[in-house]
Coordinates of C-alpha atoms and ligand atoms in Angstrom, one line a residue:
M24 CA 8.1 5.2 -35.1
E25 CA 6.8 5.1 -31.6
R26 CA 7.1 8.1 -29.4
D27 CA 8.7 8.0 -25.9
P28 CA 6.5 6.8 -23.0
I29 CA 3.5 9.0 -21.9
A30 CA 4.9 11.3 -19.3
V31 CA 3.0 11.7 -16.0
I32 CA 4.5 14.6 -14.1
D33 CA 4.4 14.0 -10.4
Y34 CA 3.0 16.9 -8.3
G35 CA 2.8 14.5 -5.2
S36 CA -0.8 13.3 -5.3
Q37 CA -1.3 10.0 -3.5
Y38 CA -3.0 8.8 -6.8
T39 CA -0.1 9.7 -9.2
Q40 CA 1.3 6.2 -9.4
L41 CA -2.2 5.0 -10.2
I42 CA -2.4 7.2 -13.3
V43 CA 0.7 5.5 -14.7
R44 CA -0.8 2.0 -13.8
R45 CA -4.1 2.9 -15.5
I46 CA -2.5 4.0 -18.7
R47 CA -0.4 0.8 -18.8
E48 CA -3.7 -1.2 -18.2
L49 CA -5.0 0.5 -21.3
G50 CA -2.0 -1.0 -23.1
Y51 CA 0.2 2.2 -23.4
Y52 CA 3.7 2.7 -22.0
S53 CA 3.7 5.4 -19.4
K54 CA 6.3 6.7 -16.9
L55 CA 6.5 9.1 -14.0
Y56 CA 8.7 12.2 -14.0
Q57 CA 9.4 14.9 -11.4
P58 CA 8.3 18.4 -12.3
G59 CA 11.9 19.4 -13.1
E60 CA 12.4 16.5 -15.5
L61 CA 10.1 17.7 -18.3
R62 CA 13.0 17.9 -20.7
E63 CA 14.0 14.3 -19.9
T64 CA 10.7 13.0 -21.2
G65 CA 12.1 13.2 -24.8
N66 CA 9.4 12.9 -27.3
P67 CA 6.4 11.9 -25.2
A68 CA 3.1 10.9 -26.9
V69 CA 1.1 13.0 -24.4
V70 CA 1.8 14.7 -21.1
I71 CA -0.3 14.5 -17.9
L72 CA 0.3 16.8 -14.9
S73 CA -0.9 15.0 -11.8
G74 CA -2.7 16.3 -8.8
G75 CA -0.8 17.3 -5.6
P76 CA -1.2 18.3 -2.0
R77 CA 0.2 21.8 -2.4
S78 CA -1.5 25.0 -3.6
T79 CA -0.2 26.7 -6.7
L80 CA -0.7 29.9 -4.8
E81 CA 2.0 29.0 -2.3
E82 CA 5.5 30.4 -2.6
G83 CA 7.8 27.8 -4.1
A84 CA 4.9 25.6 -5.3
P85 CA 6.1 23.1 -7.9
D86 CA 5.9 24.6 -11.4
I87 CA 6.2 23.6 -15.0
D88 CA 8.4 24.9 -17.9
F89 CA 5.3 26.0 -19.7
E90 CA 7.1 27.2 -22.9
Y91 CA 8.8 23.9 -23.1
L92 CA 5.6 22.0 -22.5
L93 CA 3.8 24.0 -25.3
S94 CA 6.8 23.4 -27.6
L95 CA 6.3 19.7 -27.4
K96 CA 3.0 20.2 -29.4
V97 CA 1.4 17.1 -27.8
P98 CA -1.9 16.8 -26.0
V99 CA -1.7 17.8 -22.3
L100 CA -4.1 17.0 -19.5
G101 CA -3.9 18.7 -16.1
V102 CA -5.5 16.8 -13.2
C103 CA -6.5 18.9 -10.1
Y104 CA -3.3 20.7 -9.2
G105 CA -2.2 20.2 -12.8
M106 CA -5.4 21.9 -13.9
Q107 CA -4.9 24.9 -11.6
L108 CA -1.4 25.3 -12.8
L109 CA -2.3 25.3 -16.4
N110 CA -5.2 27.7 -15.8
Q111 CA -2.6 30.1 -14.3
K112 CA -0.1 29.5 -17.1
F113 CA -2.8 30.4 -19.6
G114 CA -3.4 33.7 -17.8
G115 CA -6.3 32.8 -15.5
S116 CA -6.4 32.6 -11.7
V117 CA -6.9 30.2 -8.9
A118 CA -8.8 30.9 -5.7
P119 CA -7.9 29.4 -2.4
G120 CA -10.4 26.9 -1.1
N121 CA -11.6 27.3 2.4
K122 CA -12.3 23.7 2.8
R123 CA -11.0 20.5 1.3
E124 CA -13.4 18.8 -1.0
F125 CA -12.9 15.1 -0.8
G126 CA -15.2 12.4 -2.1
P127 CA -17.7 11.7 -4.7
A128 CA -19.4 14.3 -6.9
I129 CA -21.4 14.2 -10.1
L130 CA -19.9 15.2 -13.4
K131 CA -22.4 17.0 -15.6
N132 CA -21.0 16.9 -19.1
E133 CA -21.9 20.1 -21.0
S134 CA -20.1 19.3 -24.2
T135 CA -21.0 15.8 -25.3
G136 CA -19.5 16.6 -28.7
N137 CA -16.1 16.9 -27.2
C138 CA -13.9 13.9 -28.0
I139 CA -12.5 13.7 -24.4
F140 CA -16.1 12.6 -23.5
T141 CA -16.7 10.1 -26.3
G142 CA -18.7 7.1 -24.9
M143 CA -19.4 8.8 -21.5
S144 CA -22.8 9.5 -20.1
E145 CA -24.1 12.9 -19.7
S146 CA -23.9 12.6 -16.0
S147 CA -21.5 10.3 -14.0
Q148 CA -19.8 9.9 -10.6
I149 CA -16.4 11.4 -10.2
W150 CA -13.9 11.5 -7.3
M151 CA -12.7 14.8 -6.1
S152 CA -9.8 15.6 -3.7
H153 CA -8.7 19.3 -3.7
S154 CA -9.0 22.5 -1.9
D155 CA -8.2 25.3 -4.4
T156 CA -10.4 25.9 -7.4
V157 CA -10.0 27.7 -10.7
D158 CA -11.3 31.2 -10.5
N159 CA -10.9 33.5 -13.6
L160 CA -10.8 31.6 -16.8
P161 CA -8.6 33.0 -19.5
Q162 CA -10.4 34.3 -22.5
G163 CA -11.5 31.5 -24.9
T164 CA -11.4 28.8 -22.3
K165 CA -14.2 26.2 -22.8
V166 CA -16.0 24.9 -19.8
L167 CA -16.7 21.2 -20.8
A168 CA -18.3 20.0 -17.6
R169 CA -19.4 21.1 -14.1
N170 CA -20.1 19.3 -10.9
D171 CA -23.6 19.2 -9.4
E172 CA -22.9 22.6 -7.8
G173 CA -22.2 24.3 -11.0
V174 CA -18.4 24.5 -10.5
P175 CA -16.3 24.0 -13.7
V176 CA -14.6 20.6 -13.4
A177 CA -13.4 20.1 -17.0
L178 CA -11.8 22.9 -19.1
Q179 CA -10.2 23.2 -22.5
W180 CA -7.8 26.0 -23.1
D181 CA -6.4 25.0 -26.5
E182 CA -7.2 22.4 -29.1
T183 CA -5.5 19.6 -27.2
I184 CA -4.9 21.1 -23.8
Y185 CA -7.3 20.0 -21.1
G186 CA -7.9 20.2 -17.3
I187 CA -10.0 18.2 -15.0
Q188 CA -10.8 18.8 -11.4
F189 CA -11.3 15.2 -10.4
H190 CA -9.3 11.9 -10.4
P191 CA -10.2 9.7 -13.5
E192 CA -7.7 7.2 -12.3
V193 CA -9.6 6.3 -9.1
S194 CA -12.2 3.5 -9.5
H195 CA -14.8 5.7 -7.8
S196 CA -14.8 7.9 -10.9
T197 CA -17.0 5.4 -12.7
E198 CA -16.2 6.5 -16.2
G199 CA -12.6 7.7 -15.5
M200 CA -11.0 5.0 -17.6
T201 CA -13.0 6.0 -20.7
L202 CA -12.0 9.6 -20.2
L203 CA -8.3 8.7 -19.7
Q204 CA -8.4 6.5 -22.8
N205 CA -10.0 9.2 -24.9
F206 CA -7.4 11.6 -23.8
V207 CA -4.4 9.4 -24.3
E208 CA -5.6 8.3 -27.8
M209 CA -5.4 11.9 -28.9
G210 CA -1.7 11.3 -29.0
D211 CA -0.1 9.9 -32.1
H212 CA 2.4 7.0 -32.4
L213 CA 1.5 5.9 -28.9
P214 CA 4.1 3.5 -27.3
T215 CA 2.4 0.3 -26.4
F216 CA 2.8 -1.7 -23.2
E217 CA 2.2 -5.4 -23.2
I218 CA 4.0 -7.6 -20.7
A219 CA 5.0 -10.3 -23.2
S220 CA 6.9 -7.9 -25.4
F221 CA 8.1 -5.9 -22.3
K222 CA 9.7 -9.2 -21.2
D223 CA 11.7 -9.3 -24.5
H224 CA 12.9 -5.7 -23.9
L225 CA 13.9 -6.7 -20.3
V226 CA 15.8 -9.8 -21.5
E227 CA 17.7 -7.5 -23.9
R228 CA 18.4 -4.9 -21.2
V229 CA 19.6 -7.6 -18.8
R230 CA 22.1 -9.0 -21.3
E231 CA 23.4 -5.5 -22.1
E232 CA 23.8 -4.4 -18.4
V233 CA 25.3 -7.7 -17.3
A234 CA 27.9 -7.6 -20.2
G235 CA 29.5 -11.0 -19.3
R236 CA 29.7 -10.3 -15.6
K237 CA 28.9 -12.8 -12.9
V238 CA 25.6 -12.1 -11.2
V239 CA 24.6 -12.9 -7.7
C240 CA 21.0 -12.9 -6.6
G241 CA 19.4 -13.4 -3.2
V242 CA 16.2 -15.4 -3.5
S243 CA 13.6 -15.8 -0.9
G244 CA 10.8 -17.7 -2.5
G245 CA 8.8 -14.4 -2.7
V246 CA 7.3 -13.1 -6.0
D247 CA 9.9 -10.4 -6.8
S248 CA 13.0 -12.5 -6.3
S249 CA 11.6 -15.6 -8.0
V250 CA 10.5 -13.4 -11.1
L251 CA 13.9 -11.8 -11.1
A252 CA 15.7 -15.2 -11.1
A253 CA 13.5 -16.5 -13.8
L254 CA 14.2 -13.4 -16.0
L255 CA 17.9 -13.8 -15.5
H256 CA 17.6 -17.4 -16.4
E257 CA 15.7 -16.6 -19.6
A258 CA 18.3 -14.0 -20.5
G259 CA 20.8 -16.9 -20.3
V260 CA 22.9 -15.0 -17.7
E261 CA 25.2 -17.0 -15.4
T262 CA 23.8 -16.4 -11.9
R263 CA 24.5 -17.6 -8.4
N264 CA 21.1 -17.8 -6.6
I265 CA 21.6 -17.8 -2.9
F266 CA 18.8 -18.8 -0.5
V267 CA 19.4 -18.1 3.1
D268 CA 17.2 -20.5 5.2
T269 CA 16.9 -18.4 8.4
G270 CA 14.7 -21.1 10.1
L271 CA 12.0 -18.3 10.4
L272 CA 10.2 -19.5 7.3
R273 CA 6.9 -21.1 6.8
Q274 CA 6.3 -24.9 6.8
N275 CA 8.3 -26.7 4.1
E276 CA 9.2 -23.3 2.5
A277 CA 12.9 -24.1 2.0
E278 CA 12.1 -27.4 0.3
E279 CA 9.5 -25.8 -1.9
V280 CA 11.8 -23.0 -3.1
K281 CA 14.4 -25.5 -3.9
A282 CA 12.0 -27.7 -5.8
L283 CA 10.7 -24.7 -7.8
F284 CA 14.2 -23.7 -8.9
E285 CA 15.1 -27.2 -9.8
S286 CA 12.1 -27.6 -11.8
F287 CA 13.2 -24.7 -14.0
D288 CA 16.8 -25.9 -14.0
I289 CA 17.8 -22.7 -12.2
P290 CA 20.7 -23.4 -9.9
I291 CA 20.1 -22.5 -6.3
E292 CA 22.5 -22.7 -3.2
T293 CA 20.7 -23.1 0.1
I294 CA 22.5 -22.0 3.3
D295 CA 20.9 -23.5 6.3
A296 CA 21.4 -20.9 9.0
S297 CA 18.5 -21.8 11.2
E298 CA 20.7 -22.7 14.2
Q299 CA 22.6 -19.5 13.9
F300 CA 19.5 -17.4 13.8
L301 CA 17.9 -19.1 16.7
T302 CA 21.0 -18.8 18.8
A303 CA 21.4 -15.1 18.0
L304 CA 17.7 -14.5 19.0
K305 CA 17.9 -16.4 22.2
G306 CA 16.7 -14.3 25.1
Q307 CA 15.8 -11.4 22.9
T308 CA 12.4 -9.9 23.4
D309 CA 12.7 -6.3 22.1
P310 CA 11.1 -6.1 18.6
E311 CA 13.5 -3.6 17.2
E312 CA 16.5 -5.5 18.5
K313 CA 15.1 -8.7 17.1
R314 CA 14.9 -7.1 13.6
R315 CA 18.4 -5.7 13.9
I316 CA 19.9 -9.1 14.9
I317 CA 18.1 -10.8 12.0
G318 CA 19.1 -8.1 9.5
R319 CA 22.7 -8.0 10.5
L320 CA 23.1 -11.8 10.6
F321 CA 21.4 -12.1 7.2
V322 CA 23.8 -9.6 5.6
K323 CA 26.8 -11.3 7.1
I324 CA 25.8 -14.8 6.1
F325 CA 24.9 -13.7 2.5
F326 CA 28.1 -11.7 2.0
D327 CA 30.3 -14.3 3.7
A328 CA 28.8 -16.8 1.1
V329 CA 29.3 -14.6 -2.0
G330 CA 32.6 -12.8 -1.0
D331 CA 33.2 -9.1 -1.0
D332 CA 34.1 -8.8 -4.6
V333 CA 30.6 -9.2 -6.0
E334 CA 30.7 -8.3 -9.7
L335 CA 26.9 -7.7 -10.0
L336 CA 24.2 -8.0 -7.4
A337 CA 20.7 -8.4 -8.8
Q338 CA 17.9 -7.1 -6.8
G339 CA 14.1 -7.3 -7.2
T340 CA 13.5 -3.5 -6.6
L341 CA 10.0 -2.4 -8.1
Y342 CA 9.0 0.8 -9.6
P343 CA 7.2 2.1 -6.4
D344 CA 10.4 1.9 -4.5
V345 CA 12.3 3.8 -7.2
I346 CA 9.6 6.5 -7.2
E347 CA 9.6 6.6 -3.5
S348 CA 13.4 7.1 -3.4
A349 CA 13.2 9.7 -6.1
T350 CA 10.7 11.7 -4.2
S351 CA 12.3 11.2 -0.7
G352 CA 15.8 11.3 -2.1
S353 CA 16.8 8.2 -0.2
I354 CA 16.6 4.5 -0.9
A355 CA 17.0 3.9 2.9
S356 CA 13.4 4.9 3.6
T357 CA 12.1 2.1 1.4
I358 CA 14.2 -0.7 2.6
K359 CA 12.7 -2.4 5.5
T360 CA 15.8 -4.0 6.8
H361 CA 18.9 -3.3 8.7
H362 CA 21.3 -0.4 7.5
N363 CA 24.2 -2.8 7.1
R364 CA 22.4 -3.9 4.0
V365 CA 21.6 -0.4 2.9
D366 CA 25.3 0.6 3.3
K367 CA 26.5 -2.4 1.4
I368 CA 23.9 -1.7 -1.4
M369 CA 24.8 2.0 -1.6
E370 CA 28.5 1.0 -1.9
L371 CA 27.7 -1.5 -4.8
K372 CA 25.4 1.0 -6.4
K373 CA 28.1 3.7 -6.5
A374 CA 30.4 1.1 -8.1
G375 CA 27.7 0.3 -10.8
R376 CA 27.3 -3.2 -9.5
I377 CA 23.6 -3.4 -8.8
L378 CA 21.2 -4.8 -11.4
E379 CA 17.6 -3.9 -10.9
P380 CA 15.7 -5.0 -14.1
L381 CA 12.2 -4.9 -12.4
D382 CA 12.6 -1.2 -11.5
E383 CA 10.0 0.0 -14.0
L384 CA 7.3 -2.5 -13.0
F385 CA 4.4 -2.4 -10.5
K386 CA 3.7 -5.4 -8.4
D387 CA 0.8 -6.7 -10.5
E388 CA 3.0 -6.3 -13.6
V389 CA 5.7 -8.3 -12.0
R390 CA 3.1 -11.0 -11.4
A391 CA 2.1 -10.9 -15.0
L392 CA 5.8 -11.0 -16.0
G393 CA 6.2 -14.1 -13.8
E394 CA 3.2 -15.8 -15.6
V395 CA 4.8 -15.0 -19.0
L396 CA 8.0 -16.5 -17.8
G397 CA 6.1 -19.7 -16.9
L398 CA 6.3 -19.5 -13.1
P399 CA 3.4 -21.5 -11.4
A400 CA 0.4 -19.4 -10.2
K401 CA 1.1 -20.6 -6.7
V402 CA 4.4 -18.5 -6.8
V403 CA 3.2 -15.6 -8.8
H404 CA 0.2 -15.0 -6.6
R405 CA 1.9 -15.5 -3.3
H406 CA 1.1 -13.2 -0.4
P407 CA 4.0 -10.9 0.7
F408 CA 6.1 -12.3 3.5
P409 CA 8.3 -10.1 5.7
G410 CA 12.1 -10.2 5.6
P411 CA 12.4 -11.1 9.3
G412 CA 10.0 -13.9 8.7
L413 CA 8.1 -15.6 11.5
A414 CA 10.0 -13.6 14.1
V415 CA 7.6 -10.7 13.6
R416 CA 4.7 -13.0 14.3
C417 CA 6.2 -14.3 17.4
P418 CA 6.2 -11.5 20.0
G419 CA 8.6 -12.0 22.9
E420 CA 11.4 -14.5 22.7
V421 CA 11.6 -16.7 19.6
T422 CA 11.9 -20.4 20.3
E423 CA 11.7 -23.4 18.2
D424 CA 8.7 -24.6 20.0
K425 CA 6.8 -21.4 19.4
L426 CA 7.9 -21.3 15.7
K427 CA 6.6 -24.9 15.3
I428 CA 3.2 -23.9 16.5
I429 CA 3.1 -20.8 14.2
R430 CA 4.2 -22.9 11.2
E431 CA 1.6 -25.6 11.8
A432 CA -1.2 -23.1 12.3
D433 CA -0.1 -21.0 9.4
K434 CA -0.2 -23.9 7.1
I435 CA -3.7 -25.0 8.2
F436 CA -4.9 -21.4 7.8
I437 CA -3.4 -20.9 4.3
D438 CA -4.5 -24.3 3.1
L439 CA -8.1 -23.6 4.1
L440 CA -8.0 -20.2 2.5
H441 CA -7.1 -21.9 -0.8
E442 CA -9.7 -24.6 -0.2
H443 CA -12.4 -22.1 0.4
D444 CA -11.3 -19.9 -2.5
Q445 CA -10.3 -17.0 -0.3
Y446 CA -6.5 -16.9 -0.7
D447 CA -6.6 -14.6 -3.8
R448 CA -9.1 -12.3 -2.2
V449 CA -6.9 -11.2 0.6
W450 CA -3.6 -9.3 0.5
Q451 CA -2.0 -11.3 3.3
A452 CA -2.9 -13.9 5.9
Y453 CA -1.0 -15.4 8.8
A454 CA -1.1 -16.8 12.3
A455 CA 0.8 -15.1 15.2
L456 CA 1.4 -16.5 18.5
I457 CA 0.2 -14.5 21.5
P458 CA 2.8 -15.2 24.2
V459 CA 0.2 -15.7 27.0
K460 CA -1.1 -19.0 28.2
T461 CA -4.8 -19.1 28.8
V462 CA -6.9 -21.7 30.5
G463 CA -8.7 -24.4 28.6
V464 CA -10.1 -27.9 29.1
K465 CA -8.7 -30.8 27.2
G466 CA -10.3 -34.1 28.2
D467 CA -11.2 -33.6 31.9
E468 CA -8.2 -31.5 32.6
R469 CA -7.7 -27.8 32.9
C470 CA -4.8 -26.8 30.7
Y471 CA -2.9 -23.7 30.2
E472 CA -1.8 -23.2 26.5
Y473 CA -1.0 -20.4 24.1
A474 CA -3.6 -18.2 22.3
L475 CA -3.1 -17.7 18.6
S476 CA -4.2 -14.8 16.5
I477 CA -5.1 -15.2 12.9
R478 CA -5.1 -12.2 10.7
A479 CA -6.3 -11.7 7.1
V480 CA -6.3 -8.3 5.5
T481 CA -7.3 -6.7 2.3
S482 CA -5.1 -3.8 0.9
E483 CA -4.0 -2.2 -2.3
D484 CA -0.4 -1.4 -1.3
A485 CA 0.1 -2.3 2.4
M486 CA 0.1 1.3 3.4
T487 CA -3.4 0.9 4.8
A488 CA -5.3 -2.3 5.3
E489 CA -8.9 -3.5 6.3
W490 CA -9.4 -6.8 8.1
A491 CA -10.9 -9.3 5.7
K492 CA -14.5 -10.2 6.1
L493 CA -14.0 -13.9 5.9
P494 CA -17.2 -16.0 6.0
Y495 CA -17.9 -17.2 9.5
E496 CA -18.0 -20.9 8.3
V497 CA -14.4 -20.4 7.0
L498 CA -13.2 -18.9 10.3
G499 CA -14.9 -21.7 12.1
D500 CA -13.2 -24.4 10.0
I501 CA -9.8 -22.7 10.5
S502 CA -10.3 -22.4 14.3
N503 CA -11.5 -26.0 14.7
K504 CA -8.7 -27.5 12.6
I505 CA -6.0 -25.5 14.5
L506 CA -7.5 -26.3 17.9
N507 CA -7.7 -30.0 16.9
E508 CA -4.3 -30.5 15.2
V509 CA -1.8 -27.9 16.7
D510 CA -0.4 -28.9 20.0
G511 CA 0.1 -26.2 22.6
V512 CA -2.8 -24.0 21.5
N513 CA -6.2 -23.9 23.2
R514 CA -7.6 -20.5 21.9
V515 CA -7.9 -18.9 18.4
L516 CA -8.7 -15.2 18.0
Y517 CA -9.4 -13.4 14.7
D518 CA -7.7 -10.0 14.5
I519 CA -10.2 -7.3 13.4
S520 CA -7.9 -4.3 13.5
T521 CA -7.5 -1.9 10.6
K522 CA -4.2 -0.4 9.6
P523 CA -3.8 2.3 10.9
P524 CA -3.5 2.1 13.8
A525 CA -2.5 -1.6 13.8
S526 CA 0.2 -2.6 11.4
I527 CA -0.2 -5.7 9.2
E528 CA 2.4 -7.7 11.1
W529 CA 2.3 -8.1 14.9
E530 CA 5.8 -6.7 15.5
Ligands
LIG614 P1 3.3 -3.6 8.4 O1 3.5 -4.6 9.4 O2 4.4 -2.5 8.5 O3 3.6 -4.3 7.0 O4 1.9 -3.0 8.2 C1 3.4 -3.8 5.7 C2 3.9 -4.8 4.7 O5 5.3 -5.0 4.8 C3 5.7 -6.3 5.2 N1 6.7 -6.2 6.2 C4 8.0 -6.3 6.0 N2 8.6 -6.7 4.8 N3 10.7 -6.6 5.8 C5 9.9 -6.8 4.8 O6 10.6 -7.2 3.7 C6 10.2 -6.3 7.1 O7 10.8 -6.0 8.1 C7 8.7 -6.1 7.1 N4 7.9 -5.8 8.0 C8 6.6 -5.9 7.4 C9 4.4 -6.9 5.8 O8 4.4 -8.3 5.6 C10 3.3 -6.2 5.0 O9 3.1 -6.8 3.7

């Protein structure tokens, strides 16, 4: 009989979610819990205490119910903060660090015979990020490894209770995955995680939660809502899929979404609201106001279409959103859209009328689920696209003329990225119109036309981003084609701004 998921206790490190993902990559089912939720982990196969930004020496620092932890009688691994906490609990102490140690170090493994190091080299690179360090070690503690300065970075207090002062989940810890696997596999009856069988579990879950109710689902053509609709379809649930065409979409997007759904025999209702959106945006230049107008109108159009007595609204909320709202206590902070929608969703949530079957999955797992459900690669590997659409790529007033330019340039850009095999290498790419006319020459005439910015970024999670180092030839091809084929543009610029300080979108 499989045990409950591997429990990762979240002490707030920026890498905590990554531990959960890495364990799932190893093929085992893992979930994140807050420090006060230890008893809710049930019968976990192993427990990992994550790193965190606080000091265990601070008053009110997050704690662990140590007695309960020991009573579980399962292997435990403390990472950074987790290691310091365990060292204190076993009767040792922690010393305040006077500087933050951040970056690579060398792990010198002193106990090659220990099974946590099986298959690892005697010396390998690790990634550190901490300030406090363990000081007095409780009697009987084994030091299994030190860094190149002789500081203990791996401890063992008990047969299956370990601590490490580095982040095995980060790819810079070159043998980190081996260590994680060695540790996790100390557990017995490990619950497995494999997307094809997880799909079956989700299908069951959806059927149970829907319990014969009618489901409404807002679809956008993006990965999450497409996978959601395909999952509901697979579960045989009767669903109204509503697609609001805001007119702020990419070239042929509305037709492509429709064709995709039809090819799966999934019903889709398209509401063409482009005129309404353009009219509402007329004369508006303030970015925040533009977003508010779009958000408000979207909610109105959507709920006018579905009526107020929605039995069940399906949403493509992902695990990081759930974790974020559990930590910050509010779902509002994670929803990049107008509060009308948030209010409406909170109301439905309270009434038990929200269905969020993707809420345990990370983005790459949703993509894998999409593949298992048979969605085409083009959909599953699609770049993110903002809710307010091309409006955030059209600074100043949004007009049909400007949207036409953005759409045409965007299509050329994206098609060429595919052609040059660069599309899947970047997180997101798009064209934005700079609302300034600059001088150029076309034929023998001087002409004043818009400048366009093209932007391609690499990123892990959109919180930070690097501009993509696209080959010059590719950039040259893109620029030439845009200048030759898009009327109204005589200058193309490549945006080389990192996030921060620039955001990914223009507005
Ligand atoms: P920024 O521009 O904040 O974007 O660096 C980070 C990621 O979020 C997307 N984005 C949005 N998504 N509604 C959305 O659903 C929005 O209002 C919105 N604004 C930005 C953006 O495309 C990027 O992937």
